[in-house]
Amino acid sequence: MDQFEADGTAGGDEGGGAAFALAGAPLPLSAPARVYVCGITPYDVTHLGHAATFVWADVLTRVVRSTGTPTRVTRNVTDVDDVLTRTAAERRVDYDEFGLRQEFWFDRTMADLQVVAPDHAPHARHHVKHVIALAAALLATGAAYERDGAVYFRGVGVPEAAGLDRDTALALSAEYGDDPGDPHRDDPFDVPLWKPADGDHPAWPSPWGPGRPGWHAECAAMALATLGGVVDVLAGGADLAFPHHAYQSAMAAAATGAGLFARRGFRAGIVSVDGAKMAKSTGNLVLVPDLLAGTPGAAVRLFLLDRPWAQPWEYRSEDLALATGRLEELYVAAGRKPGSAAAVDAVRDALLDDLDVPRAVATALESGGEAARTVIRTLALQ
């Protein structure tokens, strides 16, 4: 397990007492359970990879709440981002207006997929003051340094904590825009908490001059502002493990002195098309609104869920048709009465055991009745 996702309690009273396992180990639930979901950068439409992450995070929350444990969920909006600013400029619209338009369509898609709105939906542009406070705290502890209007977080040891060798970490840092070759940094793995103004991006005043937040610092600050010092689950796509989740966690832990930020990581498996990761850069996007135009939202949802959550997978249109048929079978099974109480318990046990949806669905189809109805309710397949 990654160092920044160590197991153990995170304060607060214990929850409903149900045995819940996540990522291969028991996770005692605090009350309220705190879940931080890395949300969207609102510069494009929602593709299937995005949807998989947010549907899985929704199921995680529903299963936790089914134990009687209150849950607080934060899903941020990264609306201060260089890619967003550039895309808005290309389309000749203000970055904040453009981001709100994209966010509107994202919210529509999430509603069609029965994803419950989070308790907190912080926007990066509303939390700049919290990033400044985070940077100041890290400067005070020596975990950061200021240079020419920029503030850098000292990242030595972060790749090792994430279980990566130096070359792999450098390649991922460069891929995700952390610019390890920046000569202003003491170390290639130092990353910006605060970037100085350059004229091409929005800027805010700070003790170090006008500028804007760094990506990882935004999520760390928004999580601390809405959920406090330690979260139970840090959720996102598998591609966020490094550098984003690694640095977000390291920054928050260094600022609070808690020693860890997330008790458990929860990252949905990468979705591929024809062997290549689904991404705008590869042009192989499967857009969720296109799927919803011809398939019920519940069927798309089951299509995303009827597999191990961490497993990488390949999109095939024929599998979507199979999921639609499987959903109909589940509805028919739910009509059988009354069903077995043991089967209901087996369904619940499967979902509490690392969100084993395939086992829960198989049990529901075999037994029918209340077991099938429990799956439909808990997974929001209505």
Tab-separated table of C-alpha atoms in Angstrom:
chain	number	residue	atom	x	y	z
A	1	MET	CA	0.000	0.000	0.000
A	2	ASP	CA	1.267	3.513	-0.802
A	3	GLN	CA	2.745	5.372	2.154
A	4	PHE	CA	0.307	8.250	1.649
A	5	GLU	CA	-2.640	5.837	1.852
A	6	ALA	CA	-1.757	4.118	5.109
A	7	ASP	CA	-4.440	2.203	6.922
A	8	GLY	CA	-5.734	3.142	10.346
A	9	THR	CA	-8.327	5.326	11.955
A	10	ALA	CA	-8.686	8.972	11.050
A	11	GLY	CA	-10.492	10.429	14.016
A	12	GLY	CA	-14.204	10.636	14.702
A	13	ASP	CA	-16.507	8.001	16.100
A	14	GLU	CA	-16.784	4.679	14.406
A	15	GLY	CA	-19.682	4.239	12.005
A	16	GLY	CA	-22.435	1.692	11.842
A	17	GLY	CA	-20.133	-1.218	12.607
A	18	ALA	CA	-20.550	-3.057	9.287
A	19	ALA	CA	-17.416	-4.791	8.052
A	20	PHE	CA	-16.369	-2.849	4.949
A	21	ALA	CA	-13.332	-3.767	2.859
A	22	LEU	CA	-11.797	-1.591	0.166
A	23	ALA	CA	-8.713	-2.129	-1.981
A	24	GLY	CA	-8.105	-5.533	-0.445
A	25	ALA	CA	-8.178	-4.602	3.249
A	26	PRO	CA	-10.749	-3.734	5.944
A	27	LEU	CA	-11.573	-0.039	6.207
A	28	PRO	CA	-13.259	0.832	9.519
A	29	LEU	CA	-15.678	3.642	8.759
A	30	SER	CA	-15.452	6.900	10.668
A	31	ALA	CA	-18.597	8.954	11.178
A	32	PRO	CA	-19.059	10.809	9.042
A	33	ALA	CA	-17.056	8.933	6.447
A	34	ARG	CA	-15.223	11.491	4.297
A	35	VAL	CA	-14.756	10.896	0.589
A	36	TYR	CA	-12.836	13.227	-1.724
A	37	VAL	CA	-13.450	12.661	-5.431
A	38	CYS	CA	-11.127	14.379	-7.882
A	39	GLY	CA	-13.598	15.970	-10.253
A	40	ILE	CA	-13.530	17.502	-13.699
A	41	THR	CA	-11.499	20.141	-15.424
A	42	PRO	CA	-14.434	21.649	-17.341
A	43	TYR	CA	-13.028	22.146	-20.809
A	44	ASP	CA	-14.592	19.247	-22.739
A	45	VAL	CA	-17.510	16.825	-22.823
A	46	THR	CA	-17.757	13.756	-20.568
A	47	HIS	CA	-16.286	10.560	-21.979
A	48	LEU	CA	-16.693	7.005	-20.740
A	49	GLY	CA	-13.489	7.065	-18.684
A	50	HIS	CA	-14.730	10.072	-16.716
A	51	ALA	CA	-18.121	8.453	-16.223
A	52	ALA	CA	-16.606	5.226	-14.885
A	53	THR	CA	-14.765	7.132	-12.163
A	54	PHE	CA	-17.776	9.105	-10.997
A	55	VAL	CA	-20.244	6.216	-11.166
A	56	TRP	CA	-17.898	4.050	-9.092
A	57	ALA	CA	-17.430	6.832	-6.553
A	58	ASP	CA	-21.215	7.140	-6.365
A	59	VAL	CA	-21.588	3.402	-5.692
A	60	LEU	CA	-18.892	3.564	-3.028
A	61	THR	CA	-20.862	6.305	-1.285
A	62	ARG	CA	-24.178	4.460	-1.611
A	63	VAL	CA	-22.727	1.255	-0.165
A	64	VAL	CA	-21.143	3.105	2.756
A	65	ARG	CA	-24.429	4.890	3.464
A	66	SER	CA	-26.280	1.570	3.290
A	67	THR	CA	-24.412	0.564	6.464
A	68	GLY	CA	-26.030	3.470	8.330
A	69	THR	CA	-22.809	5.485	8.264
A	70	PRO	CA	-23.277	9.184	7.431
A	71	THR	CA	-21.008	10.251	4.608
A	72	ARG	CA	-19.680	13.583	3.397
A	73	VAL	CA	-18.536	13.739	-0.210
A	74	THR	CA	-16.523	16.464	-1.903
A	75	ARG	CA	-16.131	16.450	-5.691
A	76	ASN	CA	-14.166	19.442	-6.885
A	77	VAL	CA	-14.212	21.409	-10.114
A	78	THR	CA	-10.743	22.386	-11.350
A	79	ASP	CA	-11.744	25.626	-13.061
A	80	VAL	CA	-8.315	27.227	-12.683
A	81	ASP	CA	-6.214	25.251	-15.110
A	82	ASP	CA	-3.870	26.190	-17.943
A	83	VAL	CA	-5.518	23.793	-20.419
A	84	LEU	CA	-8.937	25.238	-19.594
A	85	THR	CA	-7.638	28.785	-20.061
A	86	ARG	CA	-6.051	27.957	-23.418
A	87	THR	CA	-9.156	26.161	-24.673
A	88	ALA	CA	-11.392	29.062	-23.632
A	89	ALA	CA	-9.083	31.522	-25.377
A	90	GLU	CA	-9.181	29.451	-28.580
A	91	ARG	CA	-12.974	29.634	-28.473
A	92	ARG	CA	-12.896	33.349	-27.608
A	93	VAL	CA	-14.832	33.118	-24.368
A	94	ASP	CA	-13.886	33.970	-20.770
A	95	TYR	CA	-12.433	30.947	-18.981
A	96	ASP	CA	-14.943	31.079	-16.117
A	97	GLU	CA	-17.949	31.364	-18.419
A	98	PHE	CA	-16.623	28.544	-20.588
A	99	GLY	CA	-16.040	26.355	-17.518
A	100	LEU	CA	-19.574	26.920	-16.256
A	101	ARG	CA	-21.037	25.898	-19.629
A	102	GLN	CA	-19.065	22.664	-19.635
A	103	GLU	CA	-19.956	22.019	-16.020
A	104	PHE	CA	-23.655	22.362	-16.869
A	105	TRP	CA	-23.404	19.576	-19.462
A	106	PHE	CA	-21.380	17.431	-17.079
A	107	ASP	CA	-24.033	17.785	-14.388
A	108	ARG	CA	-26.720	16.795	-16.897
A	109	THR	CA	-24.775	13.650	-17.765
A	110	MET	CA	-24.241	12.748	-14.111
A	111	ALA	CA	-27.964	13.138	-13.450
A	112	ASP	CA	-28.759	10.840	-16.395
A	113	LEU	CA	-26.428	8.261	-14.816
A	114	GLN	CA	-28.100	8.615	-11.388
A	115	VAL	CA	-24.932	9.975	-9.769
A	116	VAL	CA	-25.933	11.785	-6.572
A	117	ALA	CA	-24.708	15.363	-6.309
A	118	PRO	CA	-21.847	15.687	-3.800
A	119	ASP	CA	-22.249	17.417	-0.462
A	120	HIS	CA	-19.543	19.877	-1.484
A	121	ALA	CA	-18.620	20.939	-5.013
A	122	PRO	CA	-15.785	23.434	-4.479
A	123	HIS	CA	-14.475	25.383	-7.460
A	124	ALA	CA	-10.773	26.162	-7.558
A	125	ARG	CA	-11.351	29.855	-8.345
A	126	HIS	CA	-13.331	30.199	-5.123
A	127	HIS	CA	-10.573	28.595	-3.035
A	128	VAL	CA	-7.509	30.563	-4.106
A	129	LYS	CA	-7.249	31.964	-0.570
A	130	HIS	CA	-7.041	28.406	0.767
A	131	VAL	CA	-4.223	27.590	-1.647
A	132	ILE	CA	-2.385	30.684	-0.444
A	133	ALA	CA	-2.891	29.588	3.166
A	134	LEU	CA	-1.647	26.081	2.292
A	135	ALA	CA	1.459	27.467	0.608
A	136	ALA	CA	2.160	29.744	3.580
A	137	ALA	CA	1.828	26.815	5.987
A	138	LEU	CA	4.214	24.694	3.944
A	139	LEU	CA	6.720	27.558	3.724
A	140	ALA	CA	6.560	27.920	7.503
A	141	THR	CA	7.407	24.244	8.038
A	142	GLY	CA	10.206	24.208	5.446
A	143	ALA	CA	8.267	21.892	3.136
A	144	ALA	CA	8.215	24.588	0.443
A	145	TYR	CA	10.347	27.489	-0.807
A	146	GLU	CA	9.686	30.715	-2.723
A	147	ARG	CA	11.596	31.746	-5.811
A	148	ASP	CA	10.876	34.621	-8.211
A	149	GLY	CA	7.213	34.831	-7.291
A	150	ALA	CA	6.661	31.062	-7.378
A	151	VAL	CA	6.255	28.747	-4.397
A	152	TYR	CA	7.489	25.168	-4.815
A	153	PHE	CA	6.649	22.137	-2.709
A	154	ARG	CA	9.634	19.937	-1.891
A	155	GLY	CA	8.825	16.642	-3.603
A	156	VAL	CA	11.841	14.553	-2.670
A	157	GLY	CA	10.539	11.165	-1.568
A	158	VAL	CA	7.097	11.501	-3.160
A	159	PRO	CA	7.835	9.088	-6.061
A	160	GLU	CA	9.250	6.504	-3.665
A	161	ALA	CA	6.169	6.795	-1.441
A	162	ALA	CA	4.069	6.114	-4.546
A	163	GLY	CA	6.156	3.031	-5.327
A	164	LEU	CA	7.759	4.431	-8.487
A	165	ASP	CA	11.333	4.406	-9.718
A	166	ARG	CA	12.939	7.702	-10.729
A	167	ASP	CA	12.672	7.289	-14.501
A	168	THR	CA	9.002	6.293	-14.410
A	169	ALA	CA	8.181	9.184	-12.076
A	170	LEU	CA	10.025	11.685	-14.284
A	171	ALA	CA	8.161	10.472	-17.364
A	172	LEU	CA	4.781	10.736	-15.622
A	173	SER	CA	5.624	14.171	-14.209
A	174	ALA	CA	6.453	15.442	-17.693
A	175	GLU	CA	3.338	13.802	-19.197
A	176	TYR	CA	1.063	15.557	-16.717
A	177	GLY	CA	2.685	18.975	-17.037
A	178	ASP	CA	4.813	19.187	-13.894
A	179	ASP	CA	7.877	20.261	-15.944
A	180	PRO	CA	10.649	18.474	-14.010
A	181	GLY	CA	13.213	20.280	-16.171
A	182	ASP	CA	12.263	23.723	-14.803
A	183	PRO	CA	15.617	25.339	-13.800
A	184	HIS	CA	13.975	27.359	-11.001
A	185	ARG	CA	13.390	24.190	-8.977
A	186	ASP	CA	15.828	22.759	-6.466
A	187	ASP	CA	14.826	19.238	-7.486
A	188	PRO	CA	13.026	17.808	-10.544
A	189	PHE	CA	10.301	16.446	-8.268
A	190	ASP	CA	9.499	19.801	-6.671
A	191	VAL	CA	6.122	21.072	-7.924
A	192	PRO	CA	4.437	24.486	-7.859
A	193	LEU	CA	2.049	25.422	-5.097
A	194	TRP	CA	1.813	28.899	-6.602
A	195	LYS	CA	2.711	30.043	-10.137
A	196	PRO	CA	3.646	33.657	-10.921
A	197	ALA	CA	1.450	35.632	-13.312
A	198	ASP	CA	2.482	35.434	-16.961
A	199	GLY	CA	-0.201	37.435	-18.744
A	200	ASP	CA	-1.833	34.482	-20.488
A	201	HIS	CA	-3.734	33.132	-17.491
A	202	PRO	CA	-5.933	34.550	-14.732
A	203	ALA	CA	-4.084	35.856	-11.685
A	204	TRP	CA	-4.816	36.681	-8.052
A	205	PRO	CA	-2.809	38.692	-5.499
A	206	SER	CA	-0.639	36.792	-3.029
A	207	PRO	CA	2.221	37.474	-0.598
A	208	TRP	CA	4.610	36.425	-3.386
A	209	GLY	CA	3.068	38.555	-6.101
A	210	PRO	CA	0.190	37.987	-8.511
A	211	GLY	CA	-0.270	34.450	-9.765
A	212	ARG	CA	-2.416	31.345	-9.717
A	213	PRO	CA	-2.531	28.020	-7.858
A	214	GLY	CA	-0.762	24.832	-8.900
A	215	TRP	CA	-2.942	21.858	-9.812
A	216	HIS	CA	-2.055	19.548	-6.918
A	217	ALA	CA	-2.300	22.390	-4.408
A	218	GLU	CA	-5.841	23.192	-5.547
A	219	CYS	CA	-7.133	19.736	-4.658
A	220	ALA	CA	-5.202	19.618	-1.380
A	221	ALA	CA	-6.600	23.008	-0.340
A	222	MET	CA	-10.179	22.209	-1.385
A	223	ALA	CA	-10.096	18.882	0.469
A	224	LEU	CA	-8.774	20.494	3.637
A	225	ALA	CA	-11.320	23.317	3.411
A	226	THR	CA	-14.340	21.041	2.987
A	227	LEU	CA	-13.445	17.783	4.761
A	228	GLY	CA	-10.692	18.579	7.226
A	229	GLY	CA	-7.241	17.119	7.697
A	230	VAL	CA	-7.681	13.430	6.848
A	231	VAL	CA	-10.129	11.741	4.476
A	232	ASP	CA	-11.256	8.139	4.533
A	233	VAL	CA	-11.171	7.663	0.757
A	234	LEU	CA	-9.405	9.564	-2.019
A	235	ALA	CA	-11.118	8.676	-5.294
A	236	GLY	CA	-10.368	9.310	-8.946
A	237	GLY	CA	-9.219	7.637	-12.116
A	238	ALA	CA	-6.216	5.310	-12.098
A	239	ASP	CA	-4.243	7.841	-14.131
A	240	LEU	CA	-4.357	10.260	-11.176
A	241	ALA	CA	-2.259	8.031	-8.897
A	242	PHE	CA	0.930	9.879	-9.843
A	243	PRO	CA	1.645	12.679	-9.839
A	244	HIS	CA	-1.682	14.177	-8.767
A	245	HIS	CA	-2.857	12.034	-5.856
A	246	ALA	CA	0.698	11.516	-4.638
A	247	TYR	CA	1.418	15.244	-4.394
A	248	GLN	CA	-2.040	16.224	-3.190
A	249	SER	CA	-1.655	13.743	-0.346
A	250	ALA	CA	1.915	14.761	0.465
A	251	MET	CA	1.021	18.458	0.578
A	252	ALA	CA	-2.003	17.976	2.822
A	253	ALA	CA	-0.135	15.641	5.187
A	254	ALA	CA	2.823	18.020	5.439
A	255	ALA	CA	0.556	20.995	6.141
A	256	THR	CA	-1.472	19.283	8.875
A	257	GLY	CA	1.291	17.178	10.391
A	258	ALA	CA	-1.108	14.233	10.355
A	259	GLY	CA	1.383	11.936	8.648
A	260	LEU	CA	-1.180	10.858	6.043
A	261	PHE	CA	-4.002	12.387	4.062
A	262	ALA	CA	-6.068	9.476	2.723
A	263	ARG	CA	-6.694	6.277	4.619
A	264	ARG	CA	-7.410	4.497	1.341
A	265	GLY	CA	-7.062	5.189	-2.373
A	266	PHE	CA	-9.897	4.303	-4.748
A	267	ARG	CA	-9.001	4.676	-8.414
A	268	ALA	CA	-11.175	3.282	-11.176
A	269	GLY	CA	-9.460	1.251	-13.900
A	270	ILE	CA	-8.390	2.867	-17.158
A	271	VAL	CA	-10.793	2.530	-20.108
A	272	SER	CA	-9.228	1.786	-23.488
A	273	VAL	CA	-10.432	1.704	-27.074
A	274	ASP	CA	-8.591	-0.517	-29.574
A	275	GLY	CA	-5.758	-0.960	-27.084
A	276	ALA	CA	-5.184	2.760	-26.424
A	277	LYS	CA	-6.204	4.690	-23.297
A	278	MET	CA	-9.339	6.731	-23.896
A	279	ALA	CA	-8.192	10.357	-24.020
A	280	LYS	CA	-8.747	13.533	-25.972
A	281	SER	CA	-5.120	13.481	-27.109
A	282	THR	CA	-5.633	10.147	-28.886
A	283	GLY	CA	-8.982	11.116	-30.391
A	284	ASN	CA	-10.597	7.832	-29.351
A	285	LEU	CA	-13.285	9.205	-27.059
A	286	VAL	CA	-16.553	7.401	-26.453
A	287	LEU	CA	-18.861	10.193	-25.332
A	288	VAL	CA	-21.442	9.380	-22.690
A	289	PRO	CA	-24.163	11.646	-24.148
A	290	ASP	CA	-23.872	9.657	-27.397
A	291	LEU	CA	-24.394	6.385	-25.516
A	292	LEU	CA	-27.325	7.806	-23.568
A	293	ALA	CA	-29.023	8.844	-26.793
A	294	GLY	CA	-29.658	5.171	-27.574
A	295	THR	CA	-29.305	3.342	-24.252
A	296	PRO	CA	-31.044	3.841	-20.882
A	297	GLY	CA	-28.875	5.453	-18.231
A	298	ALA	CA	-29.336	2.440	-15.928
A	299	ALA	CA	-27.944	0.127	-18.610
A	300	VAL	CA	-24.902	2.364	-19.154
A	301	ARG	CA	-24.434	2.425	-15.402
A	302	LEU	CA	-24.543	-1.383	-15.120
A	303	PHE	CA	-22.179	-1.615	-18.087
A	304	LEU	CA	-19.651	0.461	-16.121
A	305	LEU	CA	-20.148	-1.397	-12.847
A	306	ASP	CA	-20.352	-5.095	-13.736
A	307	ARG	CA	-16.591	-5.606	-13.414
A	308	PRO	CA	-13.882	-5.203	-10.717
A	309	TRP	CA	-13.563	-1.470	-10.058
A	310	ALA	CA	-9.759	-1.261	-10.312
A	311	GLN	CA	-9.477	-3.432	-13.420
A	312	PRO	CA	-8.439	-1.762	-16.701
A	313	TRP	CA	-10.900	-2.617	-19.449
A	314	GLU	CA	-11.588	-2.273	-23.141
A	315	TYR	CA	-14.710	-0.615	-24.500
A	316	ARG	CA	-16.710	-2.802	-26.892
A	317	SER	CA	-20.124	-1.729	-28.115
A	318	GLU	CA	-21.393	-5.307	-28.005
A	319	ASP	CA	-20.738	-5.370	-24.235
A	320	LEU	CA	-23.062	-2.409	-23.825
A	321	ALA	CA	-25.802	-4.404	-25.552
A	322	LEU	CA	-25.104	-7.325	-23.217
A	323	ALA	CA	-25.393	-5.022	-20.196
A	324	THR	CA	-28.774	-3.804	-21.466
A	325	GLY	CA	-30.009	-7.395	-21.653
A	326	ARG	CA	-28.560	-8.182	-18.228
A	327	LEU	CA	-30.418	-5.231	-16.751
A	328	GLU	CA	-33.691	-6.554	-18.162
A	329	GLU	CA	-32.946	-9.953	-16.609
A	330	LEU	CA	-32.355	-8.222	-13.289
A	331	TYR	CA	-35.714	-6.450	-13.501
A	332	VAL	CA	-37.453	-9.761	-14.256
A	333	ALA	CA	-35.653	-11.425	-11.350
A	334	ALA	CA	-36.761	-8.607	-9.036
A	335	GLY	CA	-40.370	-9.481	-9.810
A	336	ARG	CA	-40.020	-12.915	-8.257
A	337	LYS	CA	-41.262	-12.991	-4.658
A	338	PRO	CA	-40.235	-13.170	-1.929
A	339	GLY	CA	-36.706	-14.472	-2.520
A	340	SER	CA	-34.198	-15.734	0.013
A	341	ALA	CA	-33.091	-13.747	3.069
A	342	ALA	CA	-29.738	-15.514	2.800
A	343	ALA	CA	-29.389	-14.244	-0.764
A	344	VAL	CA	-30.047	-10.669	0.394
A	345	ASP	CA	-27.293	-11.078	2.969
A	346	ALA	CA	-25.012	-12.498	0.294
A	347	VAL	CA	-25.653	-9.473	-1.938
A	348	ARG	CA	-24.839	-7.086	0.879
A	349	ASP	CA	-21.731	-9.056	1.819
A	350	ALA	CA	-20.519	-8.906	-1.786
A	351	LEU	CA	-20.938	-5.145	-1.991
A	352	LEU	CA	-19.211	-4.633	1.357
A	353	ASP	CA	-16.362	-6.865	0.180
A	354	ASP	CA	-14.472	-4.419	-2.034
A	355	LEU	CA	-17.623	-3.450	-3.978
A	356	ASP	CA	-17.872	-6.835	-5.695
A	357	VAL	CA	-20.687	-5.888	-8.078
A	358	PRO	CA	-20.336	-8.930	-10.398
A	359	ARG	CA	-20.841	-11.306	-7.449
A	360	ALA	CA	-23.781	-9.280	-6.141
A	361	VAL	CA	-25.466	-9.228	-9.563
A	362	ALA	CA	-24.897	-12.952	-10.119
A	363	THR	CA	-26.453	-13.723	-6.721
A	364	ALA	CA	-29.398	-11.434	-7.481
A	365	LEU	CA	-30.075	-13.062	-10.846
A	366	GLU	CA	-29.932	-16.550	-9.361
A	367	SER	CA	-32.131	-15.867	-6.340
A	368	GLY	CA	-34.338	-13.044	-7.582
A	369	GLY	CA	-36.864	-11.359	-5.332
A	370	GLU	CA	-35.545	-9.101	-2.605
A	371	ALA	CA	-31.919	-9.885	-3.479
A	372	ALA	CA	-32.445	-8.475	-6.971
A	373	ARG	CA	-34.355	-5.511	-5.608
A	374	THR	CA	-31.514	-4.799	-3.172
A	375	VAL	CA	-29.010	-4.715	-6.033
A	376	ILE	CA	-31.237	-2.432	-8.089
A	377	ARG	CA	-31.746	-0.034	-5.165
A	378	THR	CA	-28.169	0.014	-3.932
A	379	LEU	CA	-26.597	0.375	-7.360
A	380	ALA	CA	-29.288	2.875	-8.487
A	381	LEU	CA	-30.314	0.856	-11.513
A	382	GLN	CA	-33.897	2.063	-11.602
